[in-house]
Amino acid sequence: MGGNSPCASCKLLRRRCAKDCIFAPYFPSDDPHRFAIVHKVFGASNISKMLQELPIHQRADAVNSLVYEANARVRDPVYGCVGAISYLQNQVAQLQMQLAVVQAEILCIQVQQEPMILPSQPPVAAMEAGMMDGPMDHKSGLGGFLHSNVLPSQYLSFSSSSNVTTHVESLKRESLSFLGHDMVS
Amino acid sequence: MPIGKFMMSGAGSRCAACRYLRRRCSKDCIFSPHFPSSNPQRFAYVHKIYGASNVAKMLQRVSEFERSHAADSLHLEAKCRVEDPVYGCVGLISRLQRQIHNLESEIAMTRALVMMYESSLDRRKGSANGH
């Protein structure tokens, strides 16, 4: 900014706005509130030091985030941005629980569906992994279902935690031993 | 004999802020309850980002009851800013928002799968009863 039009910072600080003023690109004179709020929270000299430590191409983002933080601090003098962080972390925790519930529903449906599809499922490669005793259709049906494209294997690791995958594997083992007792006669 | 924070001008009893600022720590020092000498890094972070006088002003602006929370949040924000000089804690907010968006998508997709399985189950039950 030239001497004719000081930037918002130099106006507030009542000083001459030099051609190479570090604030001028980010605090235009048409938005005095922007600099006023960061100056209130951080102070002009701290802002200047922070900007000087950054390469030029990152300064605009830095200023925007400082303005955001300063606004949050003025709105909430006790918690500032940390209030928003706590709120978002709670939301994440709730959504993770919801996801776990829905994924458990999928597993329940799988268990319900297996007896229904046993007669029609062809043998699948899963049997050869050593999980089955022999190529009997009902057993292969179970393994086949769990490895079929109804539930792609990628989905088993779809969850954000490994618990679902572990649970699915234990369901497979339980179902196989159940079939071993009841189906072979 | 009482010792510790009740002694004035003792070199071993200054809070972290007064040690950092190399000044006497008075009985009513606004920093001392929140910046103990056992954790000098805590004050170093807030001083680097906000400066001592801004921190003092911000603490004075809130009630005594809320000052410890204010000091904690200022410390957290300052620490985030030191670790990420471009985005500070706003970077963390962005990451959490993306995580929320991803979780919501995952939940929606999983619910759609549940509906698909349930309708498949209904169809199979229907065809089994028909035979």
mmCIF file with all atom_site columns, C-alpha atoms in Angstrom, chain A residues 38-180:
data_model
loop_
_atom_site.group_PDB
_atom_site.id
_atom_site.type_symbol
_atom_site.label_atom_id
_atom_site.label_alt_id
_atom_site.label_comp_id
_atom_site.label_asym_id
_atom_site.label_entity_id
_atom_site.label_seq_id
_atom_site.pdbx_PDB_ins_code
_atom_site.Cartn_x
_atom_site.Cartn_y
_atom_site.Cartn_z
_atom_site.occupancy
_atom_site.B_iso_or_equiv
_atom_site.pdbx_formal_charge
_atom_site.auth_seq_id
_atom_site.auth_comp_id
_atom_site.auth_asym_id
_atom_site.auth_atom_id
_atom_site.pdbx_PDB_model_num
ATOM 1   C CA . VAL A 1 38  ? -6.314  -9.837  15.824 1.00 0.00 ? 38  VAL A CA 1
ATOM 2   C CA . HIS A 1 39  ? -4.553  -6.888  17.384 1.00 0.00 ? 39  HIS A CA 1
ATOM 3   C CA . LYS A 1 40  ? -6.821  -7.141  20.410 1.00 0.00 ? 40  LYS A CA 1
ATOM 4   C CA . VAL A 1 41  ? -6.066  -10.832 20.948 1.00 0.00 ? 41  VAL A CA 1
ATOM 5   C CA . PHE A 1 42  ? -2.509  -11.302 19.691 1.00 0.00 ? 42  PHE A CA 1
ATOM 6   C CA . GLY A 1 43  ? -1.019  -7.826  19.410 1.00 0.00 ? 43  GLY A CA 1
ATOM 7   C CA . ALA A 1 44  ? 0.447   -6.254  16.285 1.00 0.00 ? 44  ALA A CA 1
ATOM 8   C CA . SER A 1 45  ? 4.071   -7.097  17.079 1.00 0.00 ? 45  SER A CA 1
ATOM 9   C CA . ASN A 1 46  ? 3.262   -10.777 17.681 1.00 0.00 ? 46  ASN A CA 1
ATOM 10  C CA . ILE A 1 47  ? 1.347   -10.930 14.387 1.00 0.00 ? 47  ILE A CA 1
ATOM 11  C CA . SER A 1 48  ? 4.270   -9.294  12.626 1.00 0.00 ? 48  SER A CA 1
ATOM 12  C CA . LYS A 1 49  ? 6.752   -11.791 14.133 1.00 0.00 ? 49  LYS A CA 1
ATOM 13  C CA . MET A 1 50  ? 4.539   -14.733 13.188 1.00 0.00 ? 50  MET A CA 1
ATOM 14  C CA . LEU A 1 51  ? 4.193   -13.522 9.603  1.00 0.00 ? 51  LEU A CA 1
ATOM 15  C CA . GLN A 1 52  ? 7.906   -12.870 9.267  1.00 0.00 ? 52  GLN A CA 1
ATOM 16  C CA . GLU A 1 53  ? 8.636   -16.465 10.242 1.00 0.00 ? 53  GLU A CA 1
ATOM 17  C CA . LEU A 1 54  ? 6.473   -17.779 7.415  1.00 0.00 ? 54  LEU A CA 1
ATOM 18  C CA . PRO A 1 55  ? 7.120   -17.938 3.686  1.00 0.00 ? 55  PRO A CA 1
ATOM 19  C CA . ILE A 1 56  ? 5.030   -15.410 1.761  1.00 0.00 ? 56  ILE A CA 1
ATOM 20  C CA . HIS A 1 57  ? 2.777   -18.008 0.129  1.00 0.00 ? 57  HIS A CA 1
ATOM 21  C CA . GLN A 1 58  ? 1.593   -19.214 3.548  1.00 0.00 ? 58  GLN A CA 1
ATOM 22  C CA . ARG A 1 59  ? 0.915   -15.858 5.126  1.00 0.00 ? 59  ARG A CA 1
ATOM 23  C CA . ALA A 1 60  ? -2.612  -15.392 3.801  1.00 0.00 ? 60  ALA A CA 1
ATOM 24  C CA . ASP A 1 61  ? -3.725  -18.708 5.311  1.00 0.00 ? 61  ASP A CA 1
ATOM 25  C CA . ALA A 1 62  ? -1.980  -17.878 8.565  1.00 0.00 ? 62  ALA A CA 1
ATOM 26  C CA . VAL A 1 63  ? -3.751  -14.524 8.772  1.00 0.00 ? 63  VAL A CA 1
ATOM 27  C CA . ASN A 1 64  ? -7.127  -16.107 8.023  1.00 0.00 ? 64  ASN A CA 1
ATOM 28  C CA . SER A 1 65  ? -6.648  -18.667 10.776 1.00 0.00 ? 65  SER A CA 1
ATOM 29  C CA . LEU A 1 66  ? -5.491  -15.977 13.209 1.00 0.00 ? 66  LEU A CA 1
ATOM 30  C CA . VAL A 1 67  ? -8.585  -13.915 12.421 1.00 0.00 ? 67  VAL A CA 1
ATOM 31  C CA . TYR A 1 68  ? -10.743 -17.001 12.995 1.00 0.00 ? 68  TYR A CA 1
ATOM 32  C CA . GLU A 1 69  ? -9.080  -17.689 16.354 1.00 0.00 ? 69  GLU A CA 1
ATOM 33  C CA . ALA A 1 70  ? -9.303  -14.070 17.414 1.00 0.00 ? 70  ALA A CA 1
ATOM 34  C CA . ASN A 1 71  ? -13.009 -13.953 16.564 1.00 0.00 ? 71  ASN A CA 1
ATOM 35  C CA . ALA A 1 72  ? -13.589 -17.162 18.514 1.00 0.00 ? 72  ALA A CA 1
ATOM 36  C CA . ARG A 1 73  ? -11.719 -15.767 21.510 1.00 0.00 ? 73  ARG A CA 1
ATOM 37  C CA . VAL A 1 74  ? -13.688 -12.519 21.501 1.00 0.00 ? 74  VAL A CA 1
ATOM 38  C CA . ARG A 1 75  ? -16.989 -14.435 21.251 1.00 0.00 ? 75  ARG A CA 1
ATOM 39  C CA . ASP A 1 76  ? -15.962 -16.866 23.984 1.00 0.00 ? 76  ASP A CA 1
ATOM 40  C CA . PRO A 1 77  ? -13.296 -15.331 26.236 1.00 0.00 ? 77  PRO A CA 1
ATOM 41  C CA . VAL A 1 78  ? -13.027 -18.511 28.330 1.00 0.00 ? 78  VAL A CA 1
ATOM 42  C CA . TYR A 1 79  ? -12.706 -21.252 25.727 1.00 0.00 ? 79  TYR A CA 1
ATOM 43  C CA . GLY A 1 80  ? -12.075 -19.527 22.390 1.00 0.00 ? 80  GLY A CA 1
ATOM 44  C CA . CYS A 1 81  ? -11.581 -22.116 19.622 1.00 0.00 ? 81  CYS A CA 1
ATOM 45  C CA . VAL A 1 82  ? -11.193 -24.894 22.152 1.00 0.00 ? 82  VAL A CA 1
ATOM 46  C CA . GLY A 1 83  ? -14.954 -24.763 22.699 1.00 0.00 ? 83  GLY A CA 1
ATOM 47  C CA . ALA A 1 84  ? -15.485 -25.623 19.042 1.00 0.00 ? 84  ALA A CA 1
ATOM 48  C CA . ILE A 1 85  ? -12.854 -28.374 19.219 1.00 0.00 ? 85  ILE A CA 1
ATOM 49  C CA . SER A 1 86  ? -14.592 -30.001 22.225 1.00 0.00 ? 86  SER A CA 1
ATOM 50  C CA . TYR A 1 87  ? -17.939 -29.834 20.468 1.00 0.00 ? 87  TYR A CA 1
ATOM 51  C CA . LEU A 1 88  ? -16.558 -31.425 17.310 1.00 0.00 ? 88  LEU A CA 1
ATOM 52  C CA . GLN A 1 89  ? -14.736 -34.151 19.245 1.00 0.00 ? 89  GLN A CA 1
ATOM 53  C CA . ASN A 1 90  ? -18.039 -35.036 20.956 1.00 0.00 ? 90  ASN A CA 1
ATOM 54  C CA . GLN A 1 91  ? -19.734 -35.203 17.577 1.00 0.00 ? 91  GLN A CA 1
ATOM 55  C CA . VAL A 1 92  ? -17.013 -37.533 16.284 1.00 0.00 ? 92  VAL A CA 1
ATOM 56  C CA . ALA A 1 93  ? -17.439 -39.832 19.297 1.00 0.00 ? 93  ALA A CA 1
ATOM 57  C CA . GLN A 1 94  ? -21.223 -39.957 18.817 1.00 0.00 ? 94  GLN A CA 1
ATOM 58  C CA . LEU A 1 95  ? -20.921 -40.685 15.112 1.00 0.00 ? 95  LEU A CA 1
ATOM 59  C CA . GLN A 1 96  ? -18.393 -43.440 15.771 1.00 0.00 ? 96  GLN A CA 1
ATOM 60  C CA . MET A 1 97  ? -20.903 -45.053 18.143 1.00 0.00 ? 97  MET A CA 1
ATOM 61  C CA . GLN A 1 98  ? -23.665 -44.733 15.565 1.00 0.00 ? 98  GLN A CA 1
ATOM 62  C CA . LEU A 1 99  ? -21.413 -46.331 12.979 1.00 0.00 ? 99  LEU A CA 1
ATOM 63  C CA . ALA A 1 100 ? -20.591 -49.214 15.309 1.00 0.00 ? 100 ALA A CA 1
ATOM 64  C CA . VAL A 1 101 ? -24.329 -49.787 15.914 1.00 0.00 ? 101 VAL A CA 1
ATOM 65  C CA . VAL A 1 102 ? -25.116 -49.855 12.202 1.00 0.00 ? 102 VAL A CA 1
ATOM 66  C CA . GLN A 1 103 ? -22.196 -52.166 11.503 1.00 0.00 ? 103 GLN A CA 1
ATOM 67  C CA . ALA A 1 104 ? -23.437 -54.521 14.232 1.00 0.00 ? 104 ALA A CA 1
ATOM 68  C CA . GLU A 1 105 ? -26.813 -54.552 12.457 1.00 0.00 ? 105 GLU A CA 1
ATOM 69  C CA . ILE A 1 106 ? -25.071 -55.746 9.295  1.00 0.00 ? 106 ILE A CA 1
ATOM 70  C CA . LEU A 1 107 ? -23.464 -58.593 11.211 1.00 0.00 ? 107 LEU A CA 1
ATOM 71  C CA . CYS A 1 108 ? -26.809 -59.605 12.739 1.00 0.00 ? 108 CYS A CA 1
ATOM 72  C CA . ILE A 1 109 ? -28.396 -59.661 9.304  1.00 0.00 ? 109 ILE A CA 1
ATOM 73  C CA . GLN A 1 110 ? -25.542 -61.790 7.997  1.00 0.00 ? 110 GLN A CA 1
ATOM 74  C CA . VAL A 1 111 ? -26.097 -64.327 10.724 1.00 0.00 ? 111 VAL A CA 1
ATOM 75  C CA . GLN A 1 112 ? -29.834 -64.377 10.010 1.00 0.00 ? 112 GLN A CA 1
ATOM 76  C CA . GLN A 1 113 ? -29.311 -64.760 6.287  1.00 0.00 ? 113 GLN A CA 1
ATOM 77  C CA . GLU A 1 114 ? -26.849 -67.625 6.356  1.00 0.00 ? 114 GLU A CA 1
ATOM 78  C CA . PRO A 1 115 ? -29.301 -70.486 7.002  1.00 0.00 ? 115 PRO A CA 1
ATOM 79  C CA . MET A 1 116 ? -31.527 -69.125 4.193  1.00 0.00 ? 116 MET A CA 1
ATOM 80  C CA . ILE A 1 117 ? -28.867 -69.173 1.502  1.00 0.00 ? 117 ILE A CA 1
ATOM 81  C CA . LEU A 1 118 ? -27.000 -72.318 2.482  1.00 0.00 ? 118 LEU A CA 1
ATOM 82  C CA . PRO A 1 119 ? -28.625 -74.639 -0.106 1.00 0.00 ? 119 PRO A CA 1
ATOM 83  C CA . SER A 1 120 ? -27.894 -72.395 -3.074 1.00 0.00 ? 120 SER A CA 1
ATOM 84  C CA . GLN A 1 121 ? -24.340 -71.209 -2.457 1.00 0.00 ? 121 GLN A CA 1
ATOM 85  C CA . PRO A 1 122 ? -21.604 -72.825 -4.561 1.00 0.00 ? 122 PRO A CA 1
ATOM 86  C CA . PRO A 1 123 ? -18.320 -73.877 -2.971 1.00 0.00 ? 123 PRO A CA 1
ATOM 87  C CA . VAL A 1 124 ? -15.889 -71.032 -2.682 1.00 0.00 ? 124 VAL A CA 1
ATOM 88  C CA . ALA A 1 125 ? -12.183 -70.666 -2.278 1.00 0.00 ? 125 ALA A CA 1
ATOM 89  C CA . ALA A 1 126 ? -12.605 -69.875 1.428  1.00 0.00 ? 126 ALA A CA 1
ATOM 90  C CA . MET A 1 127 ? -13.049 -73.564 2.097  1.00 0.00 ? 127 MET A CA 1
ATOM 91  C CA . GLU A 1 128 ? -9.481  -74.181 0.981  1.00 0.00 ? 128 GLU A CA 1
ATOM 92  C CA . ALA A 1 129 ? -8.193  -71.818 3.635  1.00 0.00 ? 129 ALA A CA 1
ATOM 93  C CA . GLY A 1 130 ? -8.583  -74.686 6.086  1.00 0.00 ? 130 GLY A CA 1
ATOM 94  C CA . MET A 1 131 ? -11.759 -73.440 7.699  1.00 0.00 ? 131 MET A CA 1
ATOM 95  C CA . MET A 1 132 ? -13.895 -76.362 6.477  1.00 0.00 ? 132 MET A CA 1
ATOM 96  C CA . ASP A 1 133 ? -13.617 -80.156 6.780  1.00 0.00 ? 133 ASP A CA 1
ATOM 97  C CA . GLY A 1 134 ? -15.045 -80.991 3.400  1.00 0.00 ? 134 GLY A CA 1
ATOM 98  C CA . PRO A 1 135 ? -16.720 -79.542 0.339  1.00 0.00 ? 135 PRO A CA 1
ATOM 99  C CA . MET A 1 136 ? -20.266 -79.916 1.677  1.00 0.00 ? 136 MET A CA 1
ATOM 100 C CA . ASP A 1 137 ? -22.671 -77.373 0.249  1.00 0.00 ? 137 ASP A CA 1
ATOM 101 C CA . HIS A 1 138 ? -24.103 -76.138 3.500  1.00 0.00 ? 138 HIS A CA 1
ATOM 102 C CA . LYS A 1 139 ? -20.661 -75.466 4.971  1.00 0.00 ? 139 LYS A CA 1
ATOM 103 C CA . SER A 1 140 ? -19.373 -73.990 1.780  1.00 0.00 ? 140 SER A CA 1
ATOM 104 C CA . GLY A 1 141 ? -22.499 -71.910 1.694  1.00 0.00 ? 141 GLY A CA 1
ATOM 105 C CA . LEU A 1 142 ? -21.636 -70.355 5.009  1.00 0.00 ? 142 LEU A CA 1
ATOM 106 C CA . GLY A 1 143 ? -18.047 -69.668 4.049  1.00 0.00 ? 143 GLY A CA 1
ATOM 107 C CA . GLY A 1 144 ? -19.219 -68.612 0.640  1.00 0.00 ? 144 GLY A CA 1
ATOM 108 C CA . PHE A 1 145 ? -21.636 -66.110 2.038  1.00 0.00 ? 145 PHE A CA 1
ATOM 109 C CA . LEU A 1 146 ? -19.051 -64.550 4.266  1.00 0.00 ? 146 LEU A CA 1
ATOM 110 C CA . HIS A 1 147 ? -16.654 -64.238 1.363  1.00 0.00 ? 147 HIS A CA 1
ATOM 111 C CA . SER A 1 148 ? -19.177 -63.591 -1.370 1.00 0.00 ? 148 SER A CA 1
ATOM 112 C CA . ASN A 1 149 ? -19.695 -60.327 -3.135 1.00 0.00 ? 149 ASN A CA 1
ATOM 113 C CA . VAL A 1 150 ? -22.789 -59.687 -1.034 1.00 0.00 ? 150 VAL A CA 1
ATOM 114 C CA . LEU A 1 151 ? -20.323 -58.375 1.541  1.00 0.00 ? 151 LEU A CA 1
ATOM 115 C CA . PRO A 1 152 ? -17.092 -57.459 -0.210 1.00 0.00 ? 152 PRO A CA 1
ATOM 116 C CA . SER A 1 153 ? -13.972 -58.178 1.792  1.00 0.00 ? 153 SER A CA 1
ATOM 117 C CA . GLN A 1 154 ? -13.041 -54.491 1.559  1.00 0.00 ? 154 GLN A CA 1
ATOM 118 C CA . TYR A 1 155 ? -16.128 -53.749 3.640  1.00 0.00 ? 155 TYR A CA 1
ATOM 119 C CA . LEU A 1 156 ? -14.809 -55.881 6.458  1.00 0.00 ? 156 LEU A CA 1
ATOM 120 C CA . SER A 1 157 ? -12.082 -53.338 6.940  1.00 0.00 ? 157 SER A CA 1
ATOM 121 C CA . PHE A 1 158 ? -14.476 -50.511 6.210  1.00 0.00 ? 158 PHE A CA 1
ATOM 122 C CA . SER A 1 159 ? -14.876 -49.724 9.879  1.00 0.00 ? 159 SER A CA 1
ATOM 123 C CA . SER A 1 160 ? -12.683 -47.194 11.485 1.00 0.00 ? 160 SER A CA 1
ATOM 124 C CA . SER A 1 161 ? -11.720 -49.788 14.087 1.00 0.00 ? 161 SER A CA 1
ATOM 125 C CA . SER A 1 162 ? -10.467 -53.341 13.784 1.00 0.00 ? 162 SER A CA 1
ATOM 126 C CA . ASN A 1 163 ? -13.132 -54.634 16.193 1.00 0.00 ? 163 ASN A CA 1
ATOM 127 C CA . VAL A 1 164 ? -15.697 -55.279 13.460 1.00 0.00 ? 164 VAL A CA 1
ATOM 128 C CA . THR A 1 165 ? -13.254 -57.376 11.422 1.00 0.00 ? 165 THR A CA 1
ATOM 129 C CA . THR A 1 166 ? -12.301 -59.398 14.495 1.00 0.00 ? 166 THR A CA 1
ATOM 130 C CA . HIS A 1 167 ? -15.960 -59.929 15.324 1.00 0.00 ? 167 HIS A CA 1
ATOM 131 C CA . VAL A 1 168 ? -16.780 -61.095 11.819 1.00 0.00 ? 168 VAL A CA 1
ATOM 132 C CA . GLU A 1 169 ? -13.934 -63.625 11.979 1.00 0.00 ? 169 GLU A CA 1
ATOM 133 C CA . SER A 1 170 ? -15.186 -64.981 15.308 1.00 0.00 ? 170 SER A CA 1
ATOM 134 C CA . LEU A 1 171 ? -18.718 -65.207 13.865 1.00 0.00 ? 171 LEU A CA 1
ATOM 135 C CA . LYS A 1 172 ? -17.337 -67.329 11.046 1.00 0.00 ? 172 LYS A CA 1
ATOM 136 C CA . ARG A 1 173 ? -15.690 -69.737 13.479 1.00 0.00 ? 173 ARG A CA 1
ATOM 137 C CA . GLU A 1 174 ? -18.806 -70.020 15.669 1.00 0.00 ? 174 GLU A CA 1
ATOM 138 C CA . SER A 1 175 ? -21.069 -70.624 12.683 1.00 0.00 ? 175 SER A CA 1
ATOM 139 C CA . LEU A 1 176 ? -18.796 -73.354 11.327 1.00 0.00 ? 176 LEU A CA 1
ATOM 140 C CA . SER A 1 177 ? -18.758 -75.250 14.629 1.00 0.00 ? 177 SER A CA 1
ATOM 141 C CA . PHE A 1 178 ? -22.565 -74.934 14.854 1.00 0.00 ? 178 PHE A CA 1
ATOM 142 C CA . LEU A 1 179 ? -22.921 -76.437 11.398 1.00 0.00 ? 179 LEU A CA 1
ATOM 143 C CA . GLY A 1 180 ? -20.491 -79.191 12.278 1.00 0.00 ? 180 GLY A CA 1
#
